[in-house]
């Protein structure tokens, strides 16, 4: 079973994404901030990380860079953020993101992208 880590500080987003990912057949892990995400990445080695950018302690860009620097992990990263300006999107891809989706978002498109990246 593929592992998905959802990293967001908004409880409503976490709840809906957890439901959707479990329904799609993934083992789901939750982190409410970037620091918690780093611990889970090391412990669980997720296949896909759905990642917010603006979070307390460690932001999404830092988490993404950390994941991408762990070459043996090979995790795919999807940014899910309210930051929709071109410079924010570019910074997301520069930090190593595999896909960038802005909030509000289509849950169907997100699940489709997770499925695609999970291979």
mmCIF file of N, CA and C in Angstrom:
data_model
loop_
_atom_site.group_PDB
_atom_site.id
_atom_site.type_symbol
_atom_site.label_atom_id
_atom_site.label_comp_id
_atom_site.label_asym_id
_atom_site.label_seq_id
_atom_site.Cartn_x
_atom_site.Cartn_y
_atom_site.Cartn_z
ATOM 1 N N UNK A 1 0.855 -1.191 0.000
ATOM 2 C CA UNK A 1 0.000 0.000 0.000
ATOM 3 C C UNK A 1 0.895 1.247 0.000
ATOM 4 N N UNK A 2 0.636 2.145 -0.927
ATOM 5 C CA UNK A 2 1.411 3.390 -1.019
ATOM 6 C C UNK A 2 1.067 4.309 0.157
ATOM 7 N N UNK A 3 2.075 5.070 0.591
ATOM 8 C CA UNK A 3 1.906 5.967 1.730
ATOM 9 C C UNK A 3 1.803 7.418 1.268
ATOM 10 N N UNK A 4 0.815 8.140 1.812
ATOM 11 C CA UNK A 4 0.641 9.556 1.532
ATOM 12 C C UNK A 4 0.736 10.329 2.846
ATOM 13 N N UNK A 5 1.573 11.351 2.844
ATOM 14 C CA UNK A 5 1.668 12.256 3.984
ATOM 15 C C UNK A 5 0.975 13.563 3.617
ATOM 16 N N UNK A 6 0.019 13.970 4.440
ATOM 17 C CA UNK A 6 -0.694 15.231 4.241
ATOM 18 C C UNK A 6 -0.166 16.215 5.281
ATOM 19 N N UNK A 7 0.344 17.356 4.799
ATOM 20 C CA UNK A 7 0.923 18.357 5.694
ATOM 21 C C UNK A 7 0.181 19.667 5.512
ATOM 22 N N UNK A 8 -0.595 20.052 6.523
ATOM 23 C CA UNK A 8 -1.360 21.296 6.465
ATOM 24 C C UNK A 8 -1.723 21.697 7.883
ATOM 25 N N UNK A 9 -1.861 22.993 8.104
ATOM 26 C CA UNK A 9 -2.236 23.448 9.447
ATOM 27 C C UNK A 9 -3.727 23.783 9.540
ATOM 28 N N UNK A 10 -4.489 23.466 8.493
ATOM 29 C CA UNK A 10 -5.931 23.701 8.507
ATOM 30 C C UNK A 10 -6.658 22.376 8.726
ATOM 31 N N UNK A 11 -7.312 22.199 9.880
ATOM 32 C CA UNK A 11 -7.972 20.926 10.205
ATOM 33 C C UNK A 11 -8.992 20.462 9.166
ATOM 34 N N UNK A 12 -9.751 21.379 8.560
ATOM 35 C CA UNK A 12 -10.760 20.974 7.581
ATOM 36 C C UNK A 12 -10.128 20.355 6.336
ATOM 37 N N UNK A 13 -9.015 20.907 5.919
ATOM 38 C CA UNK A 13 -8.316 20.360 4.750
ATOM 39 C C UNK A 13 -7.741 18.985 5.092
ATOM 40 N N UNK A 14 -7.142 18.868 6.262
ATOM 41 C CA UNK A 14 -6.589 17.578 6.683
ATOM 42 C C UNK A 14 -7.677 16.504 6.697
ATOM 43 N N UNK A 15 -8.819 16.823 7.297
ATOM 44 C CA UNK A 15 -9.899 15.833 7.402
ATOM 45 C C UNK A 15 -10.393 15.389 6.033
ATOM 46 N N UNK A 16 -10.636 16.337 5.136
ATOM 47 C CA UNK A 16 -11.171 15.958 3.826
ATOM 48 C C UNK A 16 -10.144 15.194 2.999
ATOM 49 N N UNK A 17 -8.879 15.613 3.050
ATOM 50 C CA UNK A 17 -7.850 14.917 2.277
ATOM 51 C C UNK A 17 -7.571 13.523 2.839
ATOM 52 N N UNK A 18 -7.589 13.406 4.154
ATOM 53 C CA UNK A 18 -7.381 12.086 4.765
ATOM 54 C C UNK A 18 -8.467 11.120 4.299
ATOM 55 N N UNK A 19 -9.706 11.576 4.318
ATOM 56 C CA UNK A 19 -10.831 10.752 3.857
ATOM 57 C C UNK A 19 -10.646 10.337 2.396
ATOM 58 N N UNK A 20 -10.350 11.324 1.541
ATOM 59 C CA UNK A 20 -10.190 11.053 0.105
ATOM 60 C C UNK A 20 -9.054 10.074 -0.186
ATOM 61 N N UNK A 21 -7.932 10.256 0.489
ATOM 62 C CA UNK A 21 -6.771 9.399 0.225
ATOM 63 C C UNK A 21 -7.015 7.980 0.721
ATOM 64 N N UNK A 22 -7.636 7.844 1.890
ATOM 65 C CA UNK A 22 -7.949 6.500 2.406
ATOM 66 C C UNK A 22 -8.942 5.801 1.479
ATOM 67 N N UNK A 23 -9.938 6.564 1.012
ATOM 68 C CA UNK A 23 -10.938 6.020 0.097
ATOM 69 C C UNK A 23 -10.282 5.562 -1.209
ATOM 70 N N UNK A 24 -9.194 6.223 -1.587
ATOM 71 C CA UNK A 24 -8.479 5.872 -2.815
ATOM 72 C C UNK A 24 -7.459 4.755 -2.600
ATOM 73 N N UNK A 25 -7.390 4.228 -1.367
ATOM 74 C CA UNK A 25 -6.538 3.072 -1.112
ATOM 75 C C UNK A 25 -5.138 3.356 -0.606
ATOM 76 N N UNK A 26 -4.902 4.543 -0.086
ATOM 77 C CA UNK A 26 -3.580 4.890 0.431
ATOM 78 C C UNK A 26 -3.530 4.782 1.954
ATOM 79 N N UNK A 27 -2.337 4.473 2.459
ATOM 80 C CA UNK A 27 -2.084 4.579 3.892
ATOM 81 C C UNK A 27 -1.754 6.055 4.139
ATOM 82 N N UNK A 28 -2.434 6.686 5.098
ATOM 83 C CA UNK A 28 -2.333 8.139 5.263
ATOM 84 C C UNK A 28 -1.676 8.512 6.584
ATOM 85 N N UNK A 29 -0.778 9.482 6.497
ATOM 86 C CA UNK A 29 -0.148 10.071 7.677
ATOM 87 C C UNK A 29 -0.434 11.562 7.660
ATOM 88 N N UNK A 30 -0.510 12.151 8.839
ATOM 89 C CA UNK A 30 -0.882 13.560 8.980
ATOM 90 C C UNK A 30 0.207 14.313 9.745
ATOM 91 N N UNK A 31 0.537 15.512 9.253
ATOM 92 C CA UNK A 31 1.404 16.433 9.991
ATOM 93 C C UNK A 31 0.746 17.801 9.961
ATOM 94 N N UNK A 32 0.754 18.474 11.098
ATOM 95 C CA UNK A 32 0.091 19.773 11.208
ATOM 96 C C UNK A 32 1.036 20.960 11.055
ATOM 97 N N UNK A 33 2.327 20.653 10.906
ATOM 98 C CA UNK A 33 3.305 21.711 10.626
ATOM 99 C C UNK A 33 4.543 21.064 10.002
ATOM 100 N N UNK A 34 5.443 21.909 9.547
ATOM 101 C CA UNK A 34 6.617 21.410 8.840
ATOM 102 C C UNK A 34 7.553 20.580 9.697
ATOM 103 N N UNK A 35 7.706 20.948 10.964
ATOM 104 C CA UNK A 35 8.606 20.198 11.853
ATOM 105 C C UNK A 35 8.096 18.773 12.055
ATOM 106 N N UNK A 36 6.796 18.639 12.261
ATOM 107 C CA UNK A 36 6.183 17.315 12.411
ATOM 108 C C UNK A 36 6.336 16.518 11.106
ATOM 109 N N UNK A 37 6.218 17.199 9.977
ATOM 110 C CA UNK A 37 6.362 16.541 8.676
ATOM 111 C C UNK A 37 7.748 15.925 8.516
ATOM 112 N N UNK A 38 8.794 16.638 8.939
ATOM 113 C CA UNK A 38 10.160 16.126 8.803
ATOM 114 C C UNK A 38 10.338 14.830 9.583
ATOM 115 N N UNK A 39 9.760 14.766 10.774
ATOM 116 C CA UNK A 39 9.846 13.558 11.603
ATOM 117 C C UNK A 39 9.141 12.391 10.909
ATOM 118 N N UNK A 40 7.950 12.640 10.387
ATOM 119 C CA UNK A 40 7.177 11.572 9.726
ATOM 120 C C UNK A 40 7.858 11.119 8.437
ATOM 121 N N UNK A 41 8.447 12.058 7.698
ATOM 122 C CA UNK A 41 9.181 11.695 6.474
ATOM 123 C C UNK A 41 10.289 10.700 6.816
ATOM 124 N N UNK A 42 11.033 10.970 7.883
ATOM 125 C CA UNK A 42 12.127 10.073 8.277
ATOM 126 C C UNK A 42 11.611 8.732 8.791
ATOM 127 N N UNK A 43 10.512 8.743 9.539
ATOM 128 C CA UNK A 43 9.991 7.509 10.139
ATOM 129 C C UNK A 43 9.248 6.636 9.133
ATOM 130 N N UNK A 44 8.416 7.238 8.299
ATOM 131 C CA UNK A 44 7.488 6.470 7.470
ATOM 132 C C UNK A 44 7.870 6.383 5.994
ATOM 133 N N UNK A 45 8.766 7.258 5.536
ATOM 134 C CA UNK A 45 9.197 7.295 4.143
ATOM 135 C C UNK A 45 8.014 7.232 3.163
ATOM 136 N N UNK A 46 7.189 8.282 3.158
ATOM 137 C CA UNK A 46 6.010 8.299 2.292
ATOM 138 C C UNK A 46 6.384 8.328 0.807
ATOM 139 N N UNK A 47 5.439 7.850 -0.016
ATOM 140 C CA UNK A 47 5.631 7.871 -1.468
ATOM 141 C C UNK A 47 5.225 9.218 -2.052
ATOM 142 N N UNK A 48 4.185 9.816 -1.456
ATOM 143 C CA UNK A 48 3.640 11.104 -1.911
ATOM 144 C C UNK A 48 3.475 12.011 -0.692
ATOM 145 N N UNK A 49 3.835 13.289 -0.861
ATOM 146 C CA UNK A 49 3.611 14.277 0.194
ATOM 147 C C UNK A 49 2.775 15.406 -0.389
ATOM 148 N N UNK A 50 1.587 15.628 0.203
ATOM 149 C CA UNK A 50 0.724 16.754 -0.167
ATOM 150 C C UNK A 50 1.013 17.832 0.868
ATOM 151 N N UNK A 51 1.536 18.960 0.401
ATOM 152 C CA UNK A 51 2.219 19.890 1.283
ATOM 153 C C UNK A 51 1.731 21.329 1.137
ATOM 154 N N UNK A 52 1.327 21.914 2.252
ATOM 155 C CA UNK A 52 1.013 23.340 2.301
ATOM 156 C C UNK A 52 2.338 24.106 2.380
ATOM 157 N N UNK A 53 2.322 25.385 2.046
ATOM 158 C CA UNK A 53 3.546 26.184 2.136
ATOM 159 C C UNK A 53 3.597 26.982 3.435
ATOM 160 N N UNK A 54 2.525 27.719 3.705
ATOM 161 C CA UNK A 54 2.531 28.611 4.863
ATOM 162 C C UNK A 54 2.107 27.850 6.116
ATOM 163 N N UNK A 55 3.123 27.490 6.931
ATOM 164 C CA UNK A 55 2.884 26.748 8.169
ATOM 165 C C UNK A 55 3.834 27.237 9.246
ATOM 166 N N UNK A 56 3.459 26.990 10.506
ATOM 167 C CA UNK A 56 4.352 27.374 11.599
ATOM 168 C C UNK A 56 5.645 26.542 11.605
ATOM 169 N N UNK A 57 6.666 27.069 12.204
ATOM 170 C CA UNK A 57 7.972 26.440 12.433
ATOM 171 C C UNK A 57 8.774 26.253 11.149
ATOM 172 N N UNK A 58 8.469 25.244 10.377
ATOM 173 C CA UNK A 58 9.206 24.961 9.140
ATOM 174 C C UNK A 58 8.213 25.084 7.985
ATOM 175 N N UNK A 59 8.525 25.913 6.979
ATOM 176 C CA UNK A 59 7.551 26.096 5.894
ATOM 177 C C UNK A 59 7.662 24.973 4.849
ATOM 178 N N UNK A 60 6.700 24.961 3.940
ATOM 179 C CA UNK A 60 6.621 23.909 2.938
ATOM 180 C C UNK A 60 7.816 23.846 2.009
ATOM 181 N N UNK A 61 8.389 25.004 1.678
ATOM 182 C CA UNK A 61 9.560 25.012 0.800
ATOM 183 C C UNK A 61 10.714 24.232 1.445
ATOM 184 N N UNK A 62 10.911 24.466 2.756
ATOM 185 C CA UNK A 62 11.988 23.778 3.476
ATOM 186 C C UNK A 62 11.733 22.276 3.540
ATOM 187 N N UNK A 63 10.477 21.898 3.797
ATOM 188 C CA UNK A 63 10.125 20.478 3.852
ATOM 189 C C UNK A 63 10.375 19.830 2.489
ATOM 190 N N UNK A 64 9.964 20.490 1.426
ATOM 191 C CA UNK A 64 10.157 19.961 0.073
ATOM 192 C C UNK A 64 11.641 19.775 -0.232
ATOM 193 N N UNK A 65 12.444 20.779 0.068
ATOM 194 C CA UNK A 65 13.895 20.681 -0.167
ATOM 195 C C UNK A 65 14.497 19.520 0.608
ATOM 196 N N UNK A 66 14.073 19.353 1.854
ATOM 197 C CA UNK A 66 14.561 18.258 2.699
ATOM 198 C C UNK A 66 14.242 16.902 2.050
ATOM 199 N N UNK A 67 12.992 16.753 1.601
ATOM 200 C CA UNK A 67 12.561 15.501 0.970
ATOM 201 C C UNK A 67 13.374 15.232 -0.290
ATOM 202 N N UNK A 68 13.551 16.245 -1.114
ATOM 203 C CA UNK A 68 14.247 16.063 -2.391
ATOM 204 C C UNK A 68 15.746 15.821 -2.195
ATOM 205 N N UNK A 69 16.313 16.281 -1.074
ATOM 206 C CA UNK A 69 17.723 16.028 -0.786
ATOM 207 C C UNK A 69 17.956 14.611 -0.273
ATOM 208 N N UNK A 70 16.887 13.942 0.137
ATOM 209 C CA UNK A 70 16.975 12.533 0.557
ATOM 210 C C UNK A 70 16.704 11.673 -0.685
ATOM 211 N N UNK A 71 17.692 11.561 -1.527
ATOM 212 C CA UNK A 71 17.539 10.913 -2.828
ATOM 213 C C UNK A 71 16.977 9.494 -2.722
ATOM 214 N N UNK A 72 17.406 8.751 -1.693
ATOM 215 C CA UNK A 72 16.951 7.366 -1.566
ATOM 216 C C UNK A 72 15.448 7.283 -1.285
ATOM 217 N N UNK A 73 14.871 8.364 -0.803
ATOM 218 C CA UNK A 73 13.437 8.371 -0.491
ATOM 219 C C UNK A 73 12.599 8.332 -1.769
ATOM 220 N N UNK A 74 12.906 9.207 -2.711
ATOM 221 C CA UNK A 74 12.193 9.228 -3.986
ATOM 222 C C UNK A 74 10.744 9.670 -3.898
ATOM 223 N N UNK A 75 10.381 10.362 -2.826
ATOM 224 C CA UNK A 75 8.988 10.802 -2.652
ATOM 225 C C UNK A 75 8.632 11.898 -3.646
ATOM 226 N N UNK A 76 7.388 11.883 -4.086
ATOM 227 C CA UNK A 76 6.853 12.932 -4.945
ATOM 228 C C UNK A 76 6.171 13.975 -4.053
ATOM 229 N N UNK A 77 6.297 15.244 -4.422
ATOM 230 C CA UNK A 77 5.731 16.323 -3.619
ATOM 231 C C UNK A 77 4.723 17.117 -4.439
ATOM 232 N N UNK A 78 3.531 17.280 -3.869
ATOM 233 C CA UNK A 78 2.501 18.136 -4.455
ATOM 234 C C UNK A 78 2.268 19.289 -3.501
ATOM 235 N N UNK A 79 2.546 20.505 -3.954
ATOM 236 C CA UNK A 79 2.209 21.675 -3.144
ATOM 237 C C UNK A 79 0.732 21.983 -3.305
ATOM 238 N N UNK A 80 0.094 22.277 -2.189
ATOM 239 C CA UNK A 80 -1.304 22.666 -2.156
ATOM 240 C C UNK A 80 -1.340 23.953 -1.340
ATOM 241 N N UNK A 81 -1.428 25.103 -2.021
ATOM 242 C CA UNK A 81 -1.215 26.362 -1.327
ATOM 243 C C UNK A 81 -2.116 27.484 -1.830
ATOM 244 N N UNK A 82 -2.397 28.425 -0.925
ATOM 245 C CA UNK A 82 -3.123 29.637 -1.302
ATOM 246 C C UNK A 82 -2.208 30.608 -2.042
ATOM 247 N N UNK A 83 -0.909 30.360 -1.990
ATOM 248 C CA UNK A 83 0.062 31.238 -2.660
ATOM 249 C C UNK A 83 0.054 30.922 -4.152
ATOM 250 N N UNK A 84 -0.673 31.741 -4.921
ATOM 251 C CA UNK A 84 -0.872 31.441 -6.331
ATOM 252 C C UNK A 84 -0.135 32.341 -7.297
ATOM 253 N N UNK A 85 0.671 33.275 -6.779
ATOM 254 C CA UNK A 85 1.422 34.156 -7.676
ATOM 255 C C UNK A 85 2.499 33.364 -8.404
ATOM 256 N N UNK A 86 2.834 33.840 -9.601
ATOM 257 C CA UNK A 86 3.814 33.129 -10.422
ATOM 258 C C UNK A 86 5.130 32.907 -9.678
ATOM 259 N N UNK A 87 5.572 33.903 -8.912
ATOM 260 C CA UNK A 87 6.850 33.756 -8.191
ATOM 261 C C UNK A 87 6.769 32.663 -7.122
ATOM 262 N N UNK A 88 5.585 32.502 -6.504
ATOM 263 C CA UNK A 88 5.404 31.457 -5.497
ATOM 264 C C UNK A 88 5.432 30.076 -6.142
ATOM 265 N N UNK A 89 4.756 29.959 -7.280
ATOM 266 C CA UNK A 89 4.723 28.692 -8.009
ATOM 267 C C UNK A 89 6.132 28.316 -8.460
ATOM 268 N N UNK A 90 6.864 29.298 -9.010
ATOM 269 C CA UNK A 90 8.245 29.046 -9.443
ATOM 270 C C UNK A 90 9.119 28.603 -8.281
ATOM 271 N N UNK A 91 8.975 29.273 -7.133
ATOM 272 C CA UNK A 91 9.754 28.905 -5.951
ATOM 273 C C UNK A 91 9.423 27.466 -5.533
ATOM 274 N N UNK A 92 8.147 27.081 -5.660
ATOM 275 C CA UNK A 92 7.738 25.712 -5.331
ATOM 276 C C UNK A 92 8.440 24.694 -6.209
ATOM 277 N N UNK A 93 8.447 24.962 -7.523
ATOM 278 C CA UNK A 93 9.118 24.036 -8.437
ATOM 279 C C UNK A 93 10.636 24.046 -8.225
ATOM 280 N N UNK A 94 11.188 25.219 -7.909
ATOM 281 C CA UNK A 94 12.633 25.313 -7.657
ATOM 282 C C UNK A 94 13.031 24.526 -6.415
ATOM 283 N N UNK A 95 12.123 24.438 -5.435
ATOM 284 C CA UNK A 95 12.447 23.672 -4.224
ATOM 285 C C UNK A 95 12.273 22.173 -4.441
ATOM 286 N N UNK A 96 11.767 21.790 -5.628
ATOM 287 C CA UNK A 96 11.712 20.376 -5.980
ATOM 288 C C UNK A 96 10.326 19.786 -6.170
ATOM 289 N N UNK A 97 9.284 20.600 -6.120
ATOM 290 C CA UNK A 97 7.918 20.075 -6.245
ATOM 291 C C UNK A 97 7.699 19.352 -7.568
ATOM 292 N N UNK A 98 6.898 18.314 -7.521
ATOM 293 C CA UNK A 98 6.516 17.592 -8.730
ATOM 294 C C UNK A 98 5.252 18.180 -9.342
ATOM 295 N N UNK A 99 4.460 18.858 -8.510
ATOM 296 C CA UNK A 99 3.232 19.489 -8.981
ATOM 297 C C UNK A 99 2.840 20.578 -7.988
ATOM 298 N N UNK A 100 2.188 21.637 -8.494
ATOM 299 C CA UNK A 100 1.777 22.767 -7.657
ATOM 300 C C UNK A 100 0.306 23.052 -7.939
ATOM 301 N N UNK A 101 -0.513 23.005 -6.902
ATOM 302 C CA UNK A 101 -1.952 23.242 -7.043
ATOM 303 C C UNK A 101 -2.359 24.337 -6.057
ATOM 304 N N UNK A 102 -3.155 25.288 -6.533
ATOM 305 C CA UNK A 102 -3.555 26.391 -5.653
ATOM 306 C C UNK A 102 -4.908 26.112 -4.992
ATOM 307 N N UNK A 103 -5.049 26.656 -3.775
ATOM 308 C CA UNK A 103 -6.324 26.608 -3.041
ATOM 309 C C UNK A 103 -7.152 27.806 -3.487
ATOM 310 N N UNK A 104 -8.463 27.693 -3.586
ATOM 311 C CA UNK A 104 -9.243 26.450 -3.466
ATOM 312 C C UNK A 104 -8.908 25.501 -4.604
ATOM 313 N N UNK A 105 -9.094 24.211 -4.368
ATOM 314 C CA UNK A 105 -8.657 23.204 -5.334
ATOM 315 C C UNK A 105 -9.757 22.184 -5.597
ATOM 316 N N UNK A 106 -9.619 21.509 -6.720
ATOM 317 C CA UNK A 106 -10.532 20.430 -7.092
ATOM 318 C C UNK A 106 -10.030 19.141 -6.448
ATOM 319 N N UNK A 107 -10.854 18.533 -5.595
ATOM 320 C CA UNK A 107 -10.438 17.290 -4.944
ATOM 321 C C UNK A 107 -10.219 16.182 -5.989
ATOM 322 N N UNK A 108 -11.022 16.175 -7.030
ATOM 323 C CA UNK A 108 -10.865 15.157 -8.077
ATOM 324 C C UNK A 108 -9.507 15.309 -8.773
ATOM 325 N N UNK A 109 -9.144 16.554 -9.101
ATOM 326 C CA UNK A 109 -7.851 16.778 -9.758
ATOM 327 C C UNK A 109 -6.694 16.367 -8.840
ATOM 328 N N UNK A 110 -6.843 16.669 -7.548
ATOM 329 C CA UNK A 110 -5.783 16.313 -6.610
ATOM 330 C C UNK A 110 -5.638 14.793 -6.519
ATOM 331 N N UNK A 111 -6.727 14.086 -6.362
ATOM 332 C CA UNK A 111 -6.679 12.616 -6.286
ATOM 333 C C UNK A 111 -6.111 12.039 -7.576
ATOM 334 N N UNK A 112 -6.527 12.583 -8.721
ATOM 335 C CA UNK A 112 -5.992 12.120 -10.005
ATOM 336 C C UNK A 112 -4.472 12.307 -10.067
ATOM 337 N N UNK A 113 -4.004 13.450 -9.584
ATOM 338 C CA UNK A 113 -2.559 13.736 -9.626
ATOM 339 C C UNK A 113 -1.797 12.807 -8.677
ATOM 340 N N UNK A 114 -2.353 12.569 -7.496
ATOM 341 C CA UNK A 114 -1.724 11.642 -6.542
ATOM 342 C C UNK A 114 -1.636 10.252 -7.179
ATOM 343 N N UNK A 115 -2.726 9.802 -7.784
ATOM 344 C CA UNK A 115 -2.733 8.497 -8.434
ATOM 345 C C UNK A 115 -1.693 8.409 -9.550
ATOM 346 N N UNK A 116 -1.585 9.489 -10.327
ATOM 347 C CA UNK A 116 -0.631 9.540 -11.427
ATOM 348 C C UNK A 116 0.807 9.460 -10.897
ATOM 349 N N UNK A 117 1.115 10.253 -9.880
ATOM 350 C CA UNK A 117 2.473 10.279 -9.339
ATOM 351 C C UNK A 117 2.824 8.991 -8.582
ATOM 352 N N UNK A 118 1.812 8.368 -8.008
ATOM 353 C CA UNK A 118 2.038 7.123 -7.267
ATOM 354 C C UNK A 118 2.366 5.969 -8.211
ATOM 355 N N UNK A 119 1.981 6.148 -9.482
ATOM 356 C CA UNK A 119 2.302 5.187 -10.516
ATOM 357 C C UNK A 119 1.602 3.867 -10.306
#
